[in-house]
PDB file of C-alpha atoms and ligand atoms in Angstrom:
ATOM      1  CA  MET A   1       8.135 -71.427 -19.790  1.00 65.00           C
ATOM      2  CA  THR A   2       5.973 -68.957 -17.927  1.00 86.00           C
ATOM      3  CA  PRO A   3       5.640 -65.644 -19.732  1.00 93.00           C
ATOM      4  CA  PHE A   4       7.585 -62.619 -18.493  1.00 96.00           C
ATOM      5  CA  LEU A   5       4.458 -60.513 -17.949  1.00 97.00           C
ATOM      6  CA  ALA A   6       1.086 -61.865 -16.900  1.00 97.00           C
ATOM      7  CA  VAL A   7      -2.026 -59.754 -16.402  1.00 97.00           C
ATOM      8  CA  ASP A   8      -5.035 -61.618 -15.071  1.00 96.00           C
ATOM      9  CA  GLU A   9      -8.625 -60.394 -14.728  1.00 96.00           C
ATOM     10  CA  LEU A  10      -7.463 -56.884 -13.988  1.00 97.00           C
ATOM     11  CA  LYS A  11     -10.143 -54.450 -12.865  1.00 97.00           C
ATOM     12  CA  LYS A  12      -9.958 -50.805 -11.950  1.00 96.00           C
ATOM     13  CA  HIS A  13     -12.861 -48.929 -10.494  1.00 94.00           C
ATOM     14  CA  TYR A  14     -12.923 -45.309  -9.428  1.00 90.00           C
ATOM     15  CA  PRO A  15     -15.764 -45.395  -6.883  1.00 81.00           C
ATOM     16  CA  LYS A  16     -15.998 -41.621  -6.568  1.00 74.00           C
ATOM     17  CA  ALA A  17     -16.178 -40.976 -10.301  1.00 69.00           C
ATOM     18  CA  GLY A  18     -19.848 -41.973 -10.371  1.00 70.00           C
ATOM     19  CA  ARG A  19     -19.325 -44.441 -13.221  1.00 66.00           C
ATOM     20  CA  GLU A  20     -21.240 -47.670 -13.287  1.00 74.00           C
ATOM     21  CA  ARG A  21     -18.690 -49.662 -15.211  1.00 82.00           C
ATOM     22  CA  PRO A  22     -15.106 -50.088 -14.118  1.00 91.00           C
ATOM     23  CA  VAL A  23     -12.528 -48.238 -16.216  1.00 95.00           C
ATOM     24  CA  LEU A  24     -10.806 -51.599 -16.680  1.00 97.00           C
ATOM     25  CA  ASP A  25     -13.221 -54.484 -16.636  1.00 95.00           C
ATOM     26  CA  GLY A  26     -11.331 -57.774 -16.508  1.00 95.00           C
ATOM     27  CA  ILE A  27      -8.196 -57.495 -18.641  1.00 96.00           C
ATOM     28  CA  SER A  28      -6.115 -60.645 -19.163  1.00 96.00           C
ATOM     29  CA  PHE A  29      -3.095 -61.067 -21.414  1.00 95.00           C
ATOM     30  CA  TYR A  30       0.548 -62.040 -21.278  1.00 95.00           C
ATOM     31  CA  ALA A  31       3.807 -61.017 -22.917  1.00 96.00           C
ATOM     32  CA  GLU A  32       6.935 -63.075 -23.395  1.00 96.00           C
ATOM     33  CA  LYS A  33      10.307 -61.599 -22.601  1.00 96.00           C
ATOM     34  CA  GLY A  34      11.382 -59.471 -25.555  1.00 96.00           C
ATOM     35  CA  GLU A  35       7.893 -59.206 -26.985  1.00 96.00           C
ATOM     36  CA  PHE A  36       6.556 -55.945 -28.382  1.00 96.00           C
ATOM     37  CA  LEU A  37       2.824 -55.458 -27.832  1.00 96.00           C
ATOM     38  CA  ALA A  38       0.819 -52.507 -29.093  1.00 96.00           C
ATOM     39  CA  PHE A  39      -2.457 -51.376 -27.513  1.00 97.00           C
ATOM     40  CA  ARG A  40      -5.026 -49.480 -29.504  1.00 96.00           C
ATOM     41  CA  GLY A  41      -8.545 -48.348 -28.787  1.00 95.00           C
ATOM     42  CA  PRO A  42     -10.711 -45.239 -28.615  1.00 95.00           C
ATOM     43  CA  SER A  43     -10.040 -42.361 -26.272  1.00 95.00           C
ATOM     44  CA  GLY A  44     -11.206 -43.259 -22.786  1.00 94.00           C
ATOM     45  CA  SER A  45     -11.020 -47.026 -23.364  1.00 96.00           C
ATOM     46  CA  GLY A  46      -8.519 -47.439 -20.509  1.00 96.00           C
ATOM     47  CA  LYS A  47      -5.121 -47.643 -22.229  1.00 97.00           C
ATOM     48  CA  THR A  48      -3.302 -45.174 -19.991  1.00 96.00           C
ATOM     49  CA  THR A  49      -4.956 -46.632 -16.909  1.00 96.00           C
ATOM     50  CA  LEU A  50      -3.684 -50.072 -17.909  1.00 97.00           C
ATOM     51  CA  LEU A  51      -0.096 -48.816 -18.211  1.00 97.00           C
ATOM     52  CA  ARG A  52      -0.389 -46.989 -14.876  1.00 95.00           C
ATOM     53  CA  LEU A  53      -1.452 -50.190 -13.162  1.00 96.00           C
ATOM     54  CA  ILE A  54       1.335 -52.216 -14.769  1.00 97.00           C
ATOM     55  CA  SER A  55       3.826 -49.547 -13.692  1.00 95.00           C
ATOM     56  CA  GLY A  56       2.643 -49.916 -10.108  1.00 93.00           C
ATOM     57  CA  ILE A  57       1.980 -46.159  -9.894  1.00 92.00           C
ATOM     58  CA  GLU A  58      -1.647 -47.020  -9.300  1.00 93.00           C
ATOM     59  CA  GLN A  59      -3.158 -50.110  -7.731  1.00 93.00           C
ATOM     60  CA  ALA A  60      -5.752 -52.380  -9.291  1.00 95.00           C
ATOM     61  CA  SER A  61      -9.160 -52.864  -7.674  1.00 95.00           C
ATOM     62  CA  SER A  62      -8.828 -56.607  -8.306  1.00 96.00           C
ATOM     63  CA  GLY A  63      -6.942 -59.081 -10.460  1.00 97.00           C
ATOM     64  CA  PHE A  64      -3.178 -59.441 -10.584  1.00 95.00           C
ATOM     65  CA  ILE A  65      -0.073 -58.377 -12.456  1.00 97.00           C
ATOM     66  CA  ARG A  66       3.087 -60.441 -12.414  1.00 97.00           C
ATOM     67  CA  ILE A  67       6.313 -59.046 -13.877  1.00 97.00           C
ATOM     68  CA  GLY A  68       9.088 -61.620 -13.901  1.00 95.00           C
ATOM     69  CA  SER A  69       8.705 -63.312 -10.531  1.00 94.00           C
ATOM     70  CA  SER A  70       7.137 -60.313  -8.769  1.00 95.00           C
ATOM     71  CA  PHE A  71       3.432 -59.946  -8.089  1.00 95.00           C
ATOM     72  CA  LEU A  72       2.818 -56.208  -7.833  1.00 94.00           C
ATOM     73  CA  HIS A  73       0.042 -56.515  -5.243  1.00 92.00           C
ATOM     74  CA  ALA A  74       2.413 -58.380  -2.924  1.00 94.00           C
ATOM     75  CA  LEU A  75       4.829 -55.425  -2.771  1.00 94.00           C
ATOM     76  CA  ASP A  76       4.399 -52.517  -0.386  1.00 94.00           C
ATOM     77  CA  ASP A  77       4.691 -48.895  -1.612  1.00 93.00           C
ATOM     78  CA  ASN A  78       8.455 -48.723  -1.104  1.00 94.00           C
ATOM     79  CA  GLN A  79       9.073 -52.060  -2.737  1.00 95.00           C
ATOM     80  CA  ARG A  80       6.906 -51.072  -5.700  1.00 94.00           C
ATOM     81  CA  ALA A  81       8.777 -47.799  -6.127  1.00 92.00           C
ATOM     82  CA  GLN A  82      12.067 -49.661  -5.988  1.00 92.00           C
ATOM     83  CA  PHE A  83      10.817 -52.272  -8.415  1.00 94.00           C
ATOM     84  CA  ARG A  84       9.772 -49.534 -10.825  1.00 93.00           C
ATOM     85  CA  GLN A  85      13.104 -47.781 -10.555  1.00 91.00           C
ATOM     86  CA  ARG A  86      15.002 -50.972 -11.359  1.00 91.00           C
ATOM     87  CA  HIS A  87      12.870 -52.742 -13.884  1.00 95.00           C
ATOM     88  CA  ILE A  88      10.596 -50.309 -15.730  1.00 96.00           C
ATOM     89  CA  GLY A  89      11.170 -47.489 -18.210  1.00 95.00           C
ATOM     90  CA  PHE A  90       8.586 -44.899 -19.265  1.00 93.00           C
ATOM     91  CA  ALA A  91       8.089 -42.853 -22.386  1.00 91.00           C
ATOM     92  CA  PHE A  92       5.254 -40.390 -22.959  1.00 87.00           C
ATOM     93  CA  GLN A  93       3.811 -38.239 -25.700  1.00 85.00           C
ATOM     94  CA  LEU A  94       5.040 -35.063 -24.003  1.00 85.00           C
ATOM     95  CA  PHE A  95       8.629 -35.774 -23.373  1.00 83.00           C
ATOM     96  CA  ASP A  96       8.791 -34.488 -19.836  1.00 88.00           C
ATOM     97  CA  LEU A  97      12.416 -33.392 -19.997  1.00 94.00           C
ATOM     98  CA  LEU A  98      13.746 -31.181 -17.218  1.00 95.00           C
ATOM     99  CA  ASP A  99      14.356 -27.722 -18.665  1.00 95.00           C
ATOM    100  CA  ASP A 100      17.194 -26.782 -16.326  1.00 97.00           C
ATOM    101  CA  LEU A 101      19.313 -29.833 -17.104  1.00 97.00           C
ATOM    102  CA  THR A 102      21.355 -30.503 -20.224  1.00 98.00           C
ATOM    103  CA  VAL A 103      20.434 -33.354 -22.550  1.00 98.00           C
ATOM    104  CA  ALA A 104      23.139 -35.600 -21.054  1.00 98.00           C
ATOM    105  CA  GLU A 105      22.049 -34.730 -17.503  1.00 98.00           C
ATOM    106  CA  ASN A 106      18.441 -35.562 -18.352  1.00 97.00           C
ATOM    107  CA  VAL A 107      19.439 -38.977 -19.656  1.00 97.00           C
ATOM    108  CA  ALA A 108      21.776 -39.605 -16.692  1.00 97.00           C
ATOM    109  CA  LEU A 109      19.175 -38.601 -14.107  1.00 95.00           C
ATOM    110  CA  PRO A 110      17.676 -42.053 -13.388  1.00 93.00           C
ATOM    111  CA  LEU A 111      21.165 -43.417 -12.685  1.00 95.00           C
ATOM    112  CA  ILE A 112      22.056 -40.492 -10.424  1.00 95.00           C
ATOM    113  CA  LEU A 113      18.767 -40.833  -8.537  1.00 91.00           C
ATOM    114  CA  ALA A 114      19.524 -44.520  -8.073  1.00 88.00           C
ATOM    115  CA  GLY A 115      22.779 -43.563  -6.372  1.00 92.00           C
ATOM    116  CA  GLN A 116      25.333 -43.840  -9.179  1.00 95.00           C
ATOM    117  CA  GLY A 117      28.185 -41.309  -9.223  1.00 97.00           C
ATOM    118  CA  ARG A 118      27.588 -38.284 -11.448  1.00 97.00           C
ATOM    119  CA  LYS A 119      30.647 -38.750 -13.620  1.00 97.00           C
ATOM    120  CA  SER A 120      30.046 -42.373 -14.514  1.00 98.00           C
ATOM    121  CA  ALA A 121      26.322 -41.719 -14.977  1.00 98.00           C
ATOM    122  CA  LEU A 122      27.079 -38.935 -17.459  1.00 98.00           C
ATOM    123  CA  LYS A 123      29.495 -41.203 -19.285  1.00 98.00           C
ATOM    124  CA  GLU A 124      26.820 -43.869 -19.662  1.00 97.00           C
ATOM    125  CA  ALA A 125      24.353 -41.216 -20.800  1.00 98.00           C
ATOM    126  CA  GLU A 126      26.787 -40.145 -23.504  1.00 98.00           C
ATOM    127  CA  GLY A 127      27.060 -43.749 -24.665  1.00 97.00           C
ATOM    128  CA  MET A 128      23.296 -43.855 -24.973  1.00 96.00           C
ATOM    129  CA  LEU A 129      23.218 -40.548 -26.872  1.00 97.00           C
ATOM    130  CA  GLU A 130      25.831 -41.891 -29.248  1.00 96.00           C
ATOM    131  CA  ARG A 131      23.748 -44.987 -29.950  1.00 93.00           C
ATOM    132  CA  PHE A 132      20.775 -42.717 -30.601  1.00 93.00           C
ATOM    133  CA  ALA A 133      22.877 -40.524 -32.953  1.00 93.00           C
ATOM    134  CA  ILE A 134      22.524 -37.358 -30.857  1.00 96.00           C
ATOM    135  CA  LEU A 135      25.817 -37.243 -28.975  1.00 97.00           C
ATOM    136  CA  ASN A 136      26.370 -33.800 -30.517  1.00 97.00           C
ATOM    137  CA  LEU A 137      23.449 -32.568 -28.381  1.00 97.00           C
ATOM    138  CA  ALA A 138      24.864 -33.786 -25.054  1.00 98.00           C
ATOM    139  CA  ARG A 139      25.422 -30.277 -23.692  1.00 98.00           C
ATOM    140  CA  ALA A 140      22.384 -28.659 -25.298  1.00 98.00           C
ATOM    141  CA  MET A 141      19.379 -27.556 -23.247  1.00 97.00           C
ATOM    142  CA  PRO A 142      16.115 -29.395 -24.036  1.00 96.00           C
ATOM    143  CA  GLU A 143      14.272 -26.272 -25.197  1.00 96.00           C
ATOM    144  CA  THR A 144      16.660 -25.915 -28.135  1.00 97.00           C
ATOM    145  CA  LEU A 145      15.803 -29.366 -29.554  1.00 96.00           C
ATOM    146  CA  SER A 146      13.307 -30.434 -32.199  1.00 94.00           C
ATOM    147  CA  GLY A 147      10.416 -32.689 -31.201  1.00 93.00           C
ATOM    148  CA  GLY A 148      12.094 -35.740 -32.711  1.00 93.00           C
ATOM    149  CA  GLU A 149      15.314 -35.005 -30.844  1.00 95.00           C
ATOM    150  CA  MET A 150      13.422 -34.489 -27.597  1.00 95.00           C
ATOM    151  CA  GLN A 151      11.751 -37.851 -27.965  1.00 93.00           C
ATOM    152  CA  ARG A 152      15.090 -39.548 -28.578  1.00 95.00           C
ATOM    153  CA  VAL A 153      16.438 -37.951 -25.398  1.00 96.00           C
ATOM    154  CA  SER A 154      13.325 -39.045 -23.561  1.00 96.00           C
ATOM    155  CA  LEU A 155      13.732 -42.621 -24.830  1.00 95.00           C
ATOM    156  CA  GLY A 156      17.386 -42.525 -23.814  1.00 96.00           C
ATOM    157  CA  ARG A 157      16.343 -41.543 -20.307  1.00 96.00           C
ATOM    158  CA  ALA A 158      13.688 -44.282 -20.258  1.00 96.00           C
ATOM    159  CA  LEU A 159      16.242 -46.927 -21.223  1.00 96.00           C
ATOM    160  CA  ILE A 160      19.458 -45.797 -19.498  1.00 96.00           C
ATOM    161  CA  HIS A 161      18.981 -48.075 -16.482  1.00 95.00           C
ATOM    162  CA  LYS A 162      18.420 -51.098 -18.762  1.00 95.00           C
ATOM    163  CA  PRO A 163      14.834 -51.813 -17.730  1.00 96.00           C
ATOM    164  CA  ASP A 164      13.208 -55.168 -18.486  1.00 97.00           C
ATOM    165  CA  LEU A 165       9.939 -53.511 -19.464  1.00 98.00           C
ATOM    166  CA  LEU A 166       9.257 -50.299 -21.373  1.00 97.00           C
ATOM    167  CA  LEU A 167       5.826 -48.700 -20.985  1.00 97.00           C
ATOM    168  CA  ALA A 168       5.283 -46.182 -23.759  1.00 96.00           C
ATOM    169  CA  ASP A 169       2.101 -44.083 -23.861  1.00 95.00           C
ATOM    170  CA  GLU A 170       1.720 -42.558 -27.325  1.00 94.00           C
ATOM    171  CA  PRO A 171       5.432 -41.718 -27.512  1.00 92.00           C
ATOM    172  CA  THR A 172       5.140 -40.778 -31.180  1.00 93.00           C
ATOM    173  CA  GLY A 173       1.822 -38.947 -30.807  1.00 91.00           C
ATOM    174  CA  SER A 174       3.298 -35.504 -31.317  1.00 90.00           C
ATOM    175  CA  LEU A 175       5.953 -36.425 -33.909  1.00 92.00           C
ATOM    176  CA  ASP A 176       5.839 -36.240 -37.693  1.00 92.00           C
ATOM    177  CA  THR A 177       6.095 -39.457 -39.689  1.00 93.00           C
ATOM    178  CA  PHE A 178       9.848 -39.307 -40.132  1.00 93.00           C
ATOM    179  CA  ASP A 179      10.616 -38.627 -36.459  1.00 93.00           C
ATOM    180  CA  ALA A 180       8.087 -41.222 -35.353  1.00 94.00           C
ATOM    181  CA  GLU A 181       9.712 -43.906 -37.501  1.00 95.00           C
ATOM    182  CA  GLN A 182      13.122 -42.966 -36.189  1.00 93.00           C
ATOM    183  CA  ALA A 183      11.938 -43.291 -32.575  1.00 94.00           C
ATOM    184  CA  LEU A 184      10.234 -46.620 -33.297  1.00 95.00           C
ATOM    185  CA  ASN A 185      13.333 -47.929 -35.035  1.00 95.00           C
ATOM    186  CA  LEU A 186      15.379 -47.077 -31.951  1.00 94.00           C
ATOM    187  CA  LEU A 187      12.956 -49.063 -29.820  1.00 94.00           C
ATOM    188  CA  ALA A 188      13.091 -51.999 -32.218  1.00 94.00           C
ATOM    189  CA  GLU A 189      16.911 -51.939 -32.185  1.00 93.00           C
ATOM    190  CA  THR A 190      17.040 -51.703 -28.399  1.00 94.00           C
ATOM    191  CA  ARG A 191      14.719 -54.659 -28.111  1.00 94.00           C
ATOM    192  CA  GLU A 192      16.897 -56.775 -30.422  1.00 91.00           C
ATOM    193  CA  GLY A 193      20.006 -55.931 -28.466  1.00 86.00           C
ATOM    194  CA  THR A 194      18.611 -56.389 -24.958  1.00 92.00           C
ATOM    195  CA  GLY A 195      15.467 -58.530 -24.859  1.00 91.00           C
ATOM    196  CA  LEU A 196      13.475 -55.501 -23.682  1.00 97.00           C
ATOM    197  CA  THR A 197       9.728 -56.148 -23.463  1.00 98.00           C
ATOM    198  CA  ILE A 198       7.687 -53.244 -24.838  1.00 98.00           C
ATOM    199  CA  LEU A 199       4.084 -52.223 -24.252  1.00 98.00           C
ATOM    200  CA  LEU A 200       3.192 -49.394 -26.608  1.00 97.00           C
ATOM    201  CA  VAL A 201      -0.062 -47.452 -26.516  1.00 97.00           C
ATOM    202  CA  THR A 202      -0.725 -45.790 -29.840  1.00 95.00           C
ATOM    203  CA  HIS A 203      -3.470 -44.366 -32.012  1.00 93.00           C
ATOM    204  CA  SER A 204      -1.292 -44.886 -35.078  1.00 93.00           C
ATOM    205  CA  ALA A 205      -1.560 -47.948 -37.331  1.00 92.00           C
ATOM    206  CA  ARG A 206       1.983 -47.289 -38.549  1.00 92.00           C
ATOM    207  CA  ALA A 207       3.330 -47.416 -35.022  1.00 93.00           C
ATOM    208  CA  ALA A 208       1.318 -50.516 -34.188  1.00 93.00           C
ATOM    209  CA  ALA A 209       2.851 -52.215 -37.232  1.00 94.00           C
ATOM    210  CA  TYR A 210       6.157 -52.355 -35.354  1.00 95.00           C
ATOM    211  CA  ALA A 211       4.632 -54.622 -32.710  1.00 95.00           C
ATOM    212  CA  ASP A 212       4.531 -58.427 -32.698  1.00 94.00           C
ATOM    213  CA  ARG A 213       0.904 -58.337 -31.622  1.00 94.00           C
ATOM    214  CA  VAL A 214      -1.755 -55.658 -31.453  1.00 94.00           C
ATOM    215  CA  LEU A 215      -4.414 -55.713 -28.726  1.00 95.00           C
ATOM    216  CA  THR A 216      -7.494 -53.518 -28.881  1.00 95.00           C
ATOM    217  CA  LEU A 217      -9.268 -52.073 -25.863  1.00 96.00           C
ATOM    218  CA  LYS A 218     -12.858 -50.988 -25.864  1.00 95.00           C
ATOM    219  CA  GLU A 219     -14.671 -49.686 -22.800  1.00 94.00           C
ATOM    220  CA  GLY A 220     -12.204 -51.311 -20.469  1.00 96.00           C
ATOM    221  CA  ARG A 221     -12.143 -54.718 -22.102  1.00 96.00           C
ATOM    222  CA  LEU A 222      -9.934 -56.397 -24.659  1.00 95.00           C
ATOM    223  CA  VAL A 223     -11.658 -56.965 -27.966  1.00 91.00           C
ATOM    224  CA  TYR A 224     -11.610 -60.438 -29.465  1.00 76.00           C
ATOM    225  CA  ASN A 225     -11.767 -60.828 -33.240  1.00 70.00           C
ATOM    226  CA  LYS A 226     -14.299 -62.990 -35.107  1.00 65.00           C
ATOM    227  CA  ALA A 227     -12.107 -66.045 -34.763  1.00 67.00           C
ATOM    228  CA  GLY A 228     -12.159 -65.574 -30.996  1.00 66.00           C
ATOM    229  CA  ALA A 229      -8.529 -64.494 -30.907  1.00 73.00           C
ATOM    230  CA  LEU A 230      -7.217 -61.643 -28.835  1.00 73.00           C
ATOM    231  CA  TYR A 231      -4.707 -60.350 -31.305  1.00 68.00           C
ATOM    232  CA  ALA A 232      -5.263 -58.384 -34.474  1.00 61.00           C
TER     233      ALA A 232
HETATM  234  N1  ATP B 301      -8.191 -40.840 -11.511  1.00 56.64           N
HETATM  235  C1  ATP B 301      -9.326 -41.059 -12.179  1.00 56.64           C
HETATM  236  N2  ATP B 301     -10.526 -40.917 -11.562  1.00 56.64           N
HETATM  237  C2  ATP B 301     -11.679 -41.152 -12.230  1.00 56.64           C
HETATM  238  N3  ATP B 301     -11.743 -41.550 -13.516  1.00 56.64           N
HETATM  239  C3  ATP B 301     -10.583 -41.702 -14.175  1.00 56.64           C
HETATM  240  C4  ATP B 301      -9.312 -41.478 -13.553  1.00 56.64           C
HETATM  241  N4  ATP B 301      -8.345 -41.743 -14.461  1.00 56.64           N
HETATM  242  C5  ATP B 301      -8.976 -42.095 -15.599  1.00 56.64           C
HETATM  243  N5  ATP B 301     -10.309 -42.078 -15.443  1.00 56.64           N
HETATM  244  C6  ATP B 301     -11.314 -42.428 -16.468  1.00 56.64           C
HETATM  245  O1  ATP B 301     -10.992 -43.684 -16.992  1.00 56.64           O
HETATM  246  C7  ATP B 301     -11.322 -43.777 -18.362  1.00 56.64           C
HETATM  247  C8  ATP B 301     -10.118 -44.295 -19.140  1.00 56.64           C
HETATM  248  O2  ATP B 301      -9.096 -43.303 -19.122  1.00 56.64           O
HETATM  249  P1  ATP B 301      -7.687 -43.552 -19.820  1.00 56.64           P
HETATM  250  O3  ATP B 301      -6.887 -42.337 -19.561  1.00 56.64           O
HETATM  251  O4  ATP B 301      -7.126 -44.833 -19.346  1.00 56.64           O
HETATM  252  O5  ATP B 301      -8.107 -43.673 -21.340  1.00 56.64           O
HETATM  253  P2  ATP B 301      -7.170 -43.798 -22.643  1.00 56.64           P
HETATM  254  O6  ATP B 301      -7.600 -45.030 -23.354  1.00 56.64           O
HETATM  255  O7  ATP B 301      -5.749 -43.675 -22.268  1.00 56.64           O
HETATM  256  O8  ATP B 301      -7.640 -42.528 -23.510  1.00 56.64           O
HETATM  257  P3  ATP B 301      -6.782 -41.578 -24.497  1.00 56.64           P
HETATM  258  O9  ATP B 301      -6.650 -42.333 -25.797  1.00 56.64           O
HETATM  259  O10 ATP B 301      -7.654 -40.357 -24.630  1.00 56.64           O
HETATM  260  O11 ATP B 301      -5.468 -41.274 -23.842  1.00 56.64           O
HETATM  261  C9  ATP B 301     -11.757 -42.384 -18.790  1.00 56.64           C
HETATM  262  O12 ATP B 301     -13.167 -42.380 -18.843  1.00 56.64           O
HETATM  263  C10 ATP B 301     -11.275 -41.504 -17.662  1.00 56.64           C
HETATM  264  O13 ATP B 301     -12.110 -40.401 -17.491  1.00 56.64           O
HETATM  265 MG1   MG B 302      -4.265 -42.266 -22.650  1.00 56.64          MG
END
């Protein structure tokens, strides 16, 4: 079977940045449906850039990305935005919750933006909050939450539309060990229940231990180990 995600010879160059080497310099890997890959590597090695390209927010200079049966470069801007809205979820280190909306409204937002009625969207959001053990916070405002709670809300919002692919950029980077493990356990449970494919960027060995495979980036390339294998 062809893998769910294929990335082939991906390059990203910022011509105006005055750099000689591309930020991404020929990245190739794949992920099966339901696989959990972690990406590690020093600051500036290109991890966030890689996720931005896979999300379709930014375009590659060359190479290709296929998600399911869609080649991102073959989609126009509108189609890419629509693809992202349907198939991809995002989670970040800073949770990016909207201050003026309640917890439940934050989680429901992607559904409402996609055209779903407010009432049914809020009901689905509450179901998600219940699964994440924070239904009691449904009507709270984000600023009153702890960091761990905020990240659970943020993960709920990333997953409410049942994406096929979750792109997570250091989602546990600002959490303590306990909260980080709780967030990672939620991801692991979601994956088991849904076949979600996860790409996680992390500086933490503990977080990477949740992944099936760990890939390391260095100066825009994937690092191969002594045996010539891509995966740690
Ligand atoms: N829009 C841009 N224009 C020019 N250079 C950029 C742009 N975005 C990123 N870069 C450069 O690309 C390189 C990789 O950045 P990236 O954010 O992908 O690194 P990272 O691995 O995520 O680092 P960190 O661990 O610090 O988050 C950096 O040298 C950065 O300065
Ligand atoms: Mg980064």
